[in-house]
């Protein structure tokens, strides 16, 4: 993990002190709410439906046990005893009183954490593969590049007030577990035929009202030039992006409208930076600087390949352990090791939520079994990246006692969901009750395994924080005359292996449904899949692609009660 230097430590502490001064002046009435709004947003503080919301950055998903314990302490002492982990590898609190915000910032700074640029029209938290550095299919470890991007983008004065928020995701593996094509900029690390490292660069992806898959703007950019190239992209966006209409201000709209002209403008800006900017070539990353950063991302001390290792399966091990090995345990680069997902998806708790006690227990598991390191996944779970195969049974027993061992990773109940209308001021409908109803309906583990691999994503509004567009089944909350209704889409793809490495927005299967109809609709869709699949091994998304949407539409519409036409 990256360890803060004295400069980094001083930086976040000074930022916390600056925010405390701003907050005190706002509370005293000498700094108006309008003036304070931009300042608090760029430190991660929103005003939501019921109370302030704090968004804490977990850069590229890496988290230490010490940091997780601090997040647990903040939940316990300042919130209502829990936190929420998001699809963009952030941690959110929903009930911290604004007068306490500066105290929280100080505590975060003490463990090298902050909320800087987790909101506002700026470059947000850099996200990546939750298995970065340990994935068996990894080509290049993306973490050093992510850290360099984090340092470059943090408080970059040229990009502090962009037309809209701006999100970057990086992947270095054969499988895309970071949904890079759905981001403003997606970066895929790869090697050319000569073995040189570079980036495939995508631009203009995004969800929201207009789902767009990113356009490839460079097939191979030498890694040393990535900061210059990103500077060129964001400069063109900053210059031409719309500021008159927030719904048309994202870079995806500009790329879609301008097409080749946008790509040409980026190429011209890239050339000008290198040839005309007084410090343009200073942004070419020197090997020494990369090596300095990369030195933080090495195999932990005491971790080495283990010859002749095997996974211990006691003769009396229950079936739940076997299923956990199948679903929650993942291949590793090092012989004798595995990475393990701690499921944050269970009945009675919102997807991605963890109580202060659960976070303490997860930190303890990381210390016992994973070199005191965790990851936050795009799918809103926690991951232990350094687990010995010989420790798996003991870890399973401890994880089960801590309620983290649900063997459902990649199954229906391992769903993505935003906090929705229960908390968010932008939401049109609630997400959490829908997620809970579906989880309760499909609480039989044998049925989940029969259904098999499937991505279910739920958003409470068109801003798509629950990534409904990319779900095999997507659910979108909409408002109709003050009532909550839900639009269902099928066939979305996020770019992962289960999606055939493709990224595609789902298609709407009909008019919106009432909340009490949604679980029946999902059940009808899945019953149709099971009746229509060619073999027991054919996955849901493959059946959808093979037979089309019409059979699913018919089954879904047959579940209408309150939304049925008279």
XYZ file of C-alpha atoms in Angstrom:
566
model
C 0.000 0.000 0.000
C 1.050 3.571 -0.591
C 2.442 5.124 2.591
C 2.036 8.854 3.023
C 5.241 10.871 2.915
C 5.739 13.802 5.336
C 4.517 16.061 2.519
C 1.352 13.986 2.035
C 0.673 13.985 5.771
C 1.164 17.728 6.085
C -1.020 18.285 3.014
C -4.107 16.484 4.336
C -3.706 17.970 7.809
C -3.475 21.472 6.381
C -6.526 20.781 4.248
C -8.425 19.634 7.334
C -7.386 22.781 9.200
C -8.443 24.934 6.253
C -11.829 23.224 6.189
C -12.253 23.748 9.936
C -11.724 27.479 9.448
C -14.222 27.556 6.573
C -16.790 25.611 8.585
C -16.413 27.814 11.652
C -16.908 30.931 9.541
C -19.979 29.417 7.916
C -21.502 28.444 11.260
C -20.735 31.931 12.592
C -22.492 33.520 9.626
C -19.450 35.262 8.147
C -19.160 32.847 5.208
C -22.461 32.454 3.370
C -23.982 29.084 2.528
C -23.604 29.675 -1.219
C -19.912 30.494 -0.853
C -19.366 27.581 1.532
C -21.174 25.065 -0.663
C -18.368 24.666 -3.233
C -15.792 24.432 -0.430
C -17.589 21.704 1.499
C -18.400 19.762 -1.674
C -14.752 19.544 -2.685
C -14.091 18.084 0.757
C -16.824 15.483 0.361
C -19.666 17.048 2.380
C -23.172 17.077 0.902
C -26.496 18.191 2.328
C -28.835 15.285 1.668
C -32.496 14.518 2.261
C -32.320 14.273 6.060
C -28.808 15.250 7.088
C -25.302 15.927 5.747
C -23.583 13.114 3.877
C -19.829 12.627 4.042
C -18.021 10.809 1.233
C -14.559 9.496 2.089
C -12.084 8.535 -0.620
C -10.549 5.073 -0.693
C -8.083 5.633 -3.565
C -8.208 2.725 -6.050
C -9.928 0.706 -3.314
C -6.935 0.052 -1.013
C -7.600 0.211 2.702
C -5.554 -0.723 5.762
C -6.974 -2.332 8.878
C -6.024 0.812 10.799
C -7.975 2.970 8.372
C -11.004 0.671 8.523
C -10.940 0.860 12.312
C -11.030 4.633 12.019
C -14.001 4.433 9.672
C -15.689 2.231 12.290
C -14.909 4.754 15.033
C -16.380 7.608 12.999
C -19.531 5.544 12.376
C -19.831 4.810 16.083
C -19.023 8.245 17.506
C -20.382 10.613 14.843
C -22.958 8.706 12.773
C -25.620 6.122 13.628
C -23.285 3.173 13.806
C -22.767 2.236 10.169
C -21.263 3.309 6.842
C -21.914 2.553 3.178
C -19.348 1.402 0.587
C -20.022 2.571 -2.966
C -19.416 1.389 -6.528
C -16.626 3.974 -6.857
C -14.655 2.641 -3.892
C -15.713 5.387 -1.481
C -17.107 5.179 2.037
C -20.191 7.267 2.864
C -21.847 8.398 6.088
C -25.415 9.663 6.144
C -25.990 11.179 9.589
C -22.932 13.197 10.693
C -23.985 16.677 11.921
C -22.240 19.381 9.900
C -20.811 21.117 13.020
C -18.875 17.881 13.657
C -17.487 17.702 10.105
C -14.114 19.262 10.946
C -13.570 16.809 13.811
C -14.165 13.952 11.365
C -11.713 15.474 8.876
C -9.041 15.626 11.581
C -9.562 11.975 12.488
C -9.370 10.946 8.847
C -6.170 12.930 8.341
C -4.610 11.094 11.287
C -4.813 7.834 9.286
C -3.971 9.289 5.843
C -7.555 9.631 4.649
C -9.767 12.493 3.488
C -12.785 13.455 1.418
C -10.934 15.739 -0.995
C -12.552 15.813 -4.460
C -15.098 13.120 -3.685
C -17.674 15.651 -4.851
C -17.854 18.801 -6.930
C -17.077 19.409 -10.593
C -13.556 18.069 -10.452
C -11.619 14.855 -11.033
C -13.014 12.395 -8.510
C -11.502 9.389 -6.732
C -9.395 7.239 -9.105
C -10.847 3.713 -9.117
C -9.394 0.359 -10.134
C -9.634 -3.420 -9.937
C -10.177 -4.600 -6.359
C -7.746 -7.458 -7.081
C -4.986 -5.162 -8.366
C -1.563 -6.522 -7.494
C -2.845 -10.033 -6.730
C -5.122 -11.023 -9.646
C -4.094 -14.181 -11.466
C -5.016 -12.607 -14.806
C -3.163 -9.356 -14.206
C -0.909 -8.092 -16.978
C 0.376 -4.970 -15.197
C -0.251 -3.792 -11.644
C -2.300 -0.595 -12.068
C -1.789 0.752 -8.540
C 1.415 2.786 -9.098
C -0.219 4.472 -12.094
C -3.377 5.116 -10.065
C -1.341 6.744 -7.322
C 0.479 8.971 -9.795
C -2.897 9.986 -11.254
C -4.205 10.675 -7.754
C -1.305 12.975 -6.971
C -1.583 14.724 -10.341
C -5.315 15.334 -10.082
C -5.539 16.360 -6.424
C -6.168 20.109 -6.194
C -4.995 20.593 -9.773
C -5.952 24.278 -10.141
C -6.787 23.998 -13.838
C -9.371 21.287 -13.197
C -10.981 22.408 -9.934
C -14.150 23.745 -11.612
C -14.918 21.602 -14.636
C -18.288 21.691 -16.421
C -19.294 18.582 -14.439
C -17.862 15.820 -12.277
C -15.156 13.703 -13.897
C -14.379 10.061 -13.195
C -11.365 7.929 -14.166
C -11.033 4.144 -13.846
C -7.940 2.006 -14.484
C -7.552 -1.727 -15.142
C -4.413 -3.792 -15.596
C -5.904 -7.276 -15.947
C -7.333 -9.327 -18.788
C -10.762 -9.033 -17.189
C -12.200 -5.569 -16.664
C -13.414 -5.461 -13.045
C -13.463 -1.652 -12.951
C -16.098 -1.001 -15.667
C -13.672 1.341 -17.432
C -15.837 1.873 -20.537
C -18.523 3.439 -18.337
C -16.237 6.254 -17.115
C -15.344 9.717 -18.403
C -11.887 8.269 -19.012
C -11.138 4.553 -18.941
C -7.565 3.304 -18.967
C -6.506 -0.233 -19.847
C -2.878 -1.107 -19.175
C -1.325 -3.438 -21.731
C 1.900 -4.462 -23.428
C 2.658 -4.150 -27.132
C 4.483 -6.723 -29.228
C 7.819 -5.295 -28.088
C 6.849 -5.782 -24.430
C 6.516 -2.042 -23.824
C 3.868 -0.848 -21.372
C 1.180 1.577 -22.421
C -2.467 2.503 -22.085
C -5.496 1.919 -24.214
C -7.472 5.105 -23.571
C -11.257 5.396 -23.715
C -13.077 8.689 -23.356
C -16.676 9.809 -22.993
C -18.284 6.881 -21.200
C -20.985 7.430 -18.625
C -24.421 6.545 -17.338
C -27.107 8.987 -16.186
C -29.845 10.139 -18.554
C -27.810 9.197 -21.614
C -25.865 5.947 -21.183
C -22.786 6.004 -23.426
C -19.922 3.538 -23.859
C -16.503 5.189 -23.987
C -14.822 5.793 -27.353
C -11.291 4.524 -27.907
C -9.150 7.616 -28.434
C -5.771 5.860 -28.279
C -5.038 2.174 -28.838
C -1.599 2.411 -27.254
C -0.147 5.401 -25.427
C 3.300 4.991 -23.818
C 2.807 5.067 -20.052
C 5.286 7.910 -19.591
C 2.964 10.260 -21.507
C -0.277 9.487 -19.696
C -0.397 12.694 -17.627
C 0.172 14.826 -20.714
C -2.535 12.986 -22.610
C -5.061 13.230 -19.785
C -4.242 16.919 -19.458
C -5.042 17.348 -23.144
C -8.373 15.517 -22.825
C -9.508 17.434 -19.764
C -8.378 20.765 -21.234
C -10.486 20.225 -24.337
C -13.419 19.241 -22.157
C -12.885 22.240 -19.863
C -12.814 24.552 -22.874
C -15.813 23.233 -24.798
C -17.941 21.327 -22.271
C -21.387 22.853 -21.739
C -21.952 24.940 -18.633
C -25.422 26.187 -19.571
C -27.174 22.854 -18.939
C -25.998 20.489 -16.195
C -27.809 17.578 -17.867
C -25.655 18.027 -20.968
C -22.408 18.979 -19.270
C -20.657 15.596 -18.987
C -17.825 14.855 -21.389
C -19.846 12.017 -22.939
C -22.190 14.623 -24.464
C -19.270 16.564 -25.929
C -17.637 13.452 -27.378
C -20.917 12.245 -28.844
C -21.730 15.644 -30.366
C -18.290 16.419 -31.775
C -17.106 12.964 -32.779
C -13.848 13.034 -34.732
C -13.423 16.753 -34.129
C -13.084 16.077 -30.392
C -10.454 13.412 -31.014
C -8.560 15.768 -33.332
C -8.689 18.593 -30.779
C -7.203 16.311 -28.138
C -4.390 15.287 -30.496
C -3.662 18.949 -31.247
C -3.735 19.923 -27.561
C -1.440 17.013 -26.718
C 1.043 18.238 -29.308
C 0.849 21.821 -28.058
C 1.492 20.827 -24.443
C 4.666 19.006 -25.418
C 5.910 21.627 -27.877
C 4.653 24.965 -26.534
C 3.903 24.749 -22.815
C 6.809 26.035 -20.770
C 6.601 22.987 -18.489
C 4.871 20.571 -20.843
C 7.613 17.979 -20.920
C 7.804 18.095 -17.115
C 4.631 16.017 -17.092
C 6.303 13.120 -18.849
C 6.731 10.677 -15.965
C 10.425 9.982 -15.259
C 11.378 6.389 -14.561
C 12.806 7.435 -11.188
C 9.497 8.962 -10.108
C 7.569 5.889 -11.203
C 10.021 3.674 -9.326
C 9.596 5.820 -6.187
C 5.843 5.323 -6.249
C 5.967 1.686 -7.362
C 8.222 0.844 -4.395
C 5.128 1.153 -2.187
C 3.311 -1.582 -4.099
C 5.372 -4.654 -3.416
C 4.573 -8.036 -1.937
C 4.279 -7.610 1.856
C 7.173 -8.773 3.998
C 6.844 -12.430 4.896
C 4.679 -13.253 1.873
C 6.273 -15.641 -0.634
C 5.089 -18.459 -2.909
C 4.266 -21.630 -0.997
C 5.238 -24.848 -2.747
C 2.884 -27.831 -2.633
C 0.164 -25.815 -0.946
C -3.419 -26.995 -1.051
C -6.779 -25.862 0.248
C -7.716 -27.708 3.403
C -11.213 -29.216 3.233
C -11.894 -31.139 6.460
C -13.844 -34.352 6.058
C -16.683 -32.928 8.119
C -16.684 -29.511 6.396
C -20.262 -28.385 5.710
C -21.582 -27.676 2.226
C -21.588 -23.959 3.079
C -17.778 -24.034 3.198
C -17.574 -25.703 -0.200
C -19.900 -23.069 -1.648
C -17.892 -20.278 -0.048
C -14.726 -21.668 -1.637
C -16.485 -21.683 -4.993
C -17.962 -18.192 -4.793
C -15.955 -16.036 -2.377
C -12.416 -17.348 -2.893
C -10.453 -16.197 -5.947
C -7.248 -17.213 -7.781
C -4.016 -15.443 -6.856
C -0.706 -14.578 -8.489
C 1.273 -16.339 -5.765
C 1.222 -20.079 -5.278
C -0.351 -20.938 -1.940
C -2.413 -17.741 -1.682
C -5.960 -16.656 -2.514
C -7.935 -13.433 -2.298
C -11.249 -13.631 -0.471
C -14.408 -11.532 -0.725
C -16.201 -10.614 2.489
C -19.808 -10.314 1.403
C -21.647 -7.153 2.445
C -24.881 -8.532 1.003
C -27.231 -10.181 3.477
C -30.881 -10.164 4.485
C -31.820 -7.228 6.685
C -28.967 -4.954 5.645
C -28.664 -2.622 2.650
C -26.139 -3.693 -0.025
C -22.736 -2.168 0.722
C -23.586 -1.246 4.318
C -21.432 -2.259 7.272
C -21.935 -1.495 10.938
C -19.151 -0.180 13.142
C -18.905 -3.630 14.740
C -18.696 -5.329 11.351
C -15.971 -2.938 10.221
C -14.009 -3.684 13.394
C -14.401 -7.403 12.739
C -13.313 -6.993 9.101
C -10.218 -5.109 10.284
C -9.485 -7.951 12.682
C -9.817 -10.520 9.888
C -7.437 -8.461 7.746
C -4.881 -8.390 10.548
C -5.174 -12.136 11.190
C -5.316 -13.365 7.629
C -4.352 -10.665 5.072
C -1.329 -8.630 6.100
C -3.671 -5.990 7.623
C -4.875 -5.003 4.146
C -8.334 -4.867 2.561
C -9.889 -3.676 -0.677
C -13.242 -2.101 -1.495
C -14.771 -3.628 -4.623
C -16.809 -2.041 -7.410
C -19.555 -4.483 -6.369
C -19.726 -2.968 -2.854
C -17.957 -5.748 -0.961
C -14.688 -5.956 0.972
C -11.774 -8.099 -0.185
C -8.856 -9.683 1.695
C -6.007 -9.878 -0.854
C -3.325 -11.916 0.951
C -4.852 -15.092 2.399
C -2.867 -18.319 2.707
C -4.668 -21.355 1.324
C -3.920 -23.159 4.589
C -5.857 -20.442 6.481
C -9.026 -20.579 4.396
C -11.039 -22.845 6.694
C -10.148 -20.803 9.766
C -10.970 -17.612 7.868
C -14.330 -19.041 6.780
C -15.206 -19.894 10.368
C -14.272 -16.396 11.536
C -16.002 -14.721 8.585
C -19.172 -16.723 9.190
C -19.211 -15.664 12.836
C -18.850 -12.037 11.687
C -21.660 -12.437 9.059
C -19.297 -11.994 6.073
C -19.416 -15.546 4.698
C -22.593 -15.504 2.595
C -21.543 -17.614 -0.441
C -23.300 -15.401 -2.969
C -20.578 -13.515 -4.841
C -21.698 -13.100 -8.442
C -25.204 -14.391 -7.694
C -28.517 -12.537 -7.668
C -28.355 -11.316 -4.059
C -24.837 -9.930 -4.575
C -26.587 -6.911 -6.041
C -25.398 -3.325 -6.458
C -27.685 -0.660 -5.006
C -27.385 3.030 -4.219
C -28.848 4.465 -0.962
C -31.780 5.862 -2.975
C -34.644 7.936 -1.657
C -34.123 6.901 1.949
C -31.165 9.284 2.023
C -30.367 10.973 -1.278
C -31.974 14.335 -2.043
C -31.723 13.619 -5.785
C -33.459 10.247 -5.711
C -36.918 9.741 -7.178
C -37.534 6.446 -5.406
C -36.133 4.216 -2.718
C -33.611 1.506 -3.603
C -33.101 -0.192 -0.247
C -36.651 -1.605 0.185
C -36.548 -3.010 -3.351
C -33.181 -4.649 -2.685
C -34.484 -6.058 0.597
C -37.658 -7.439 -0.994
C -35.670 -9.204 -3.728
C -33.176 -10.579 -1.207
C -35.998 -11.949 0.941
C -37.757 -13.455 -2.091
C -34.588 -15.276 -3.164
C -33.263 -16.374 0.208
C -32.904 -20.031 -0.772
C -29.255 -20.665 -1.549
C -30.052 -23.688 -3.741
C -32.304 -21.529 -5.907
C -29.607 -18.871 -6.195
C -27.130 -21.478 -7.387
C -29.655 -22.823 -9.879
C -30.127 -19.302 -11.290
C -26.346 -18.889 -11.458
C -24.215 -15.908 -12.442
C -26.202 -12.713 -12.770
C -25.719 -8.991 -12.167
C -28.644 -7.089 -10.632
C -28.168 -3.317 -10.252
C -30.588 -0.837 -8.636
C -30.567 2.982 -8.888
C -32.940 5.344 -7.115
C -32.747 7.958 -9.868
C -31.450 8.638 -13.348
C -28.030 9.698 -11.996
C -27.327 5.940 -11.972
C -25.216 5.645 -8.828
C -26.405 2.026 -8.683
C -25.159 1.465 -12.264
C -28.525 0.049 -13.378
C -27.614 0.551 -17.040
C -24.853 -2.075 -16.803
C -26.824 -4.734 -14.939
C -27.997 -7.915 -16.614
C -31.145 -6.833 -14.797
C -31.366 -3.127 -14.062
C -33.948 -1.415 -11.857
C -34.400 2.363 -12.013
C -36.552 4.313 -9.579
C -38.699 6.991 -11.250
C -41.229 9.497 -9.969
C -44.769 9.658 -11.383
C -47.058 12.210 -9.784
C -45.260 11.903 -6.474
C -45.333 8.078 -6.420
C -42.443 5.640 -6.627
C -42.324 3.528 -9.776
C -39.595 1.290 -11.159
C -38.357 0.822 -14.706
C -36.767 -2.556 -15.506
C -34.031 -3.105 -18.087
C -32.423 -6.302 -19.336
C -29.194 -7.130 -21.115
C -26.805 -4.560 -19.643
C -23.096 -5.420 -19.612
C -20.325 -3.907 -17.482
C -17.251 -5.220 -19.325
C -16.427 -8.125 -17.001
C -15.930 -11.739 -18.043
C -19.514 -12.663 -17.195
C -20.531 -10.003 -19.701
C -18.325 -11.460 -22.403
C -15.928 -8.534 -21.929
C -18.489 -6.227 -23.532
C -20.043 -3.018 -22.210
C -23.642 -2.349 -23.233
C -26.599 -0.462 -21.734
C -29.647 -2.557 -20.897
C -32.950 -2.126 -22.728
C -36.248 -1.178 -21.097
C -38.807 -4.003 -21.157
C -41.940 -1.885 -20.754
C -43.670 0.818 -18.720
C -42.656 1.229 -15.100
C -43.877 -1.078 -12.352
C -45.182 -0.322 -8.871
C -42.885 -1.136 -5.957
C -44.945 -4.130 -4.812
C -44.809 -5.591 -8.323
C -41.024 -5.534 -8.685
C -40.170 -8.782 -6.816
C -42.826 -10.617 -8.865
C -41.417 -9.130 -12.068
C -37.894 -10.288 -11.199
C -39.177 -13.755 -10.323
C -41.127 -13.960 -13.604
C -38.063 -12.892 -15.597
C -35.926 -15.521 -13.878
C -38.568 -18.237 -14.279
C -38.603 -17.425 -17.999
C -34.835 -17.767 -18.107
C -34.900 -21.146 -16.417
C -37.600 -22.364 -18.765
C -35.818 -21.079 -21.877
C -32.139 -21.768 -21.185
C -30.659 -24.307 -23.584
C -28.736 -26.135 -20.866
C -28.452 -25.843 -17.103
C -25.071 -24.209 -17.662
C -26.329 -21.424 -19.966
C -26.089 -18.134 -18.084
C -28.929 -15.650 -17.800
C -27.262 -13.021 -19.990
C -26.521 -15.610 -22.688
C -30.157 -16.696 -22.736
C -31.293 -13.068 -23.006
C -28.956 -12.510 -25.944
C -30.037 -15.732 -27.636
C -33.836 -15.451 -27.421
C -34.286 -11.675 -27.202
C -36.391 -9.579 -24.835
C -39.927 -10.450 -25.921
C -40.436 -13.578 -23.763
C -39.193 -11.653 -20.728
C -41.423 -8.677 -21.517
C -44.466 -10.926 -21.702
C -43.662 -12.602 -18.397
C -42.940 -9.287 -16.663
C -46.085 -7.552 -17.895
C -48.218 -10.468 -16.695
C -47.282 -9.471 -13.125
C -48.992 -6.089 -13.294
C -51.675 -5.364 -10.716
C -51.830 -1.701 -9.756
C -50.147 -0.750 -13.040
C -52.420 -2.906 -15.212
C -54.456 -1.000 -17.770
C -58.159 -0.943 -17.082
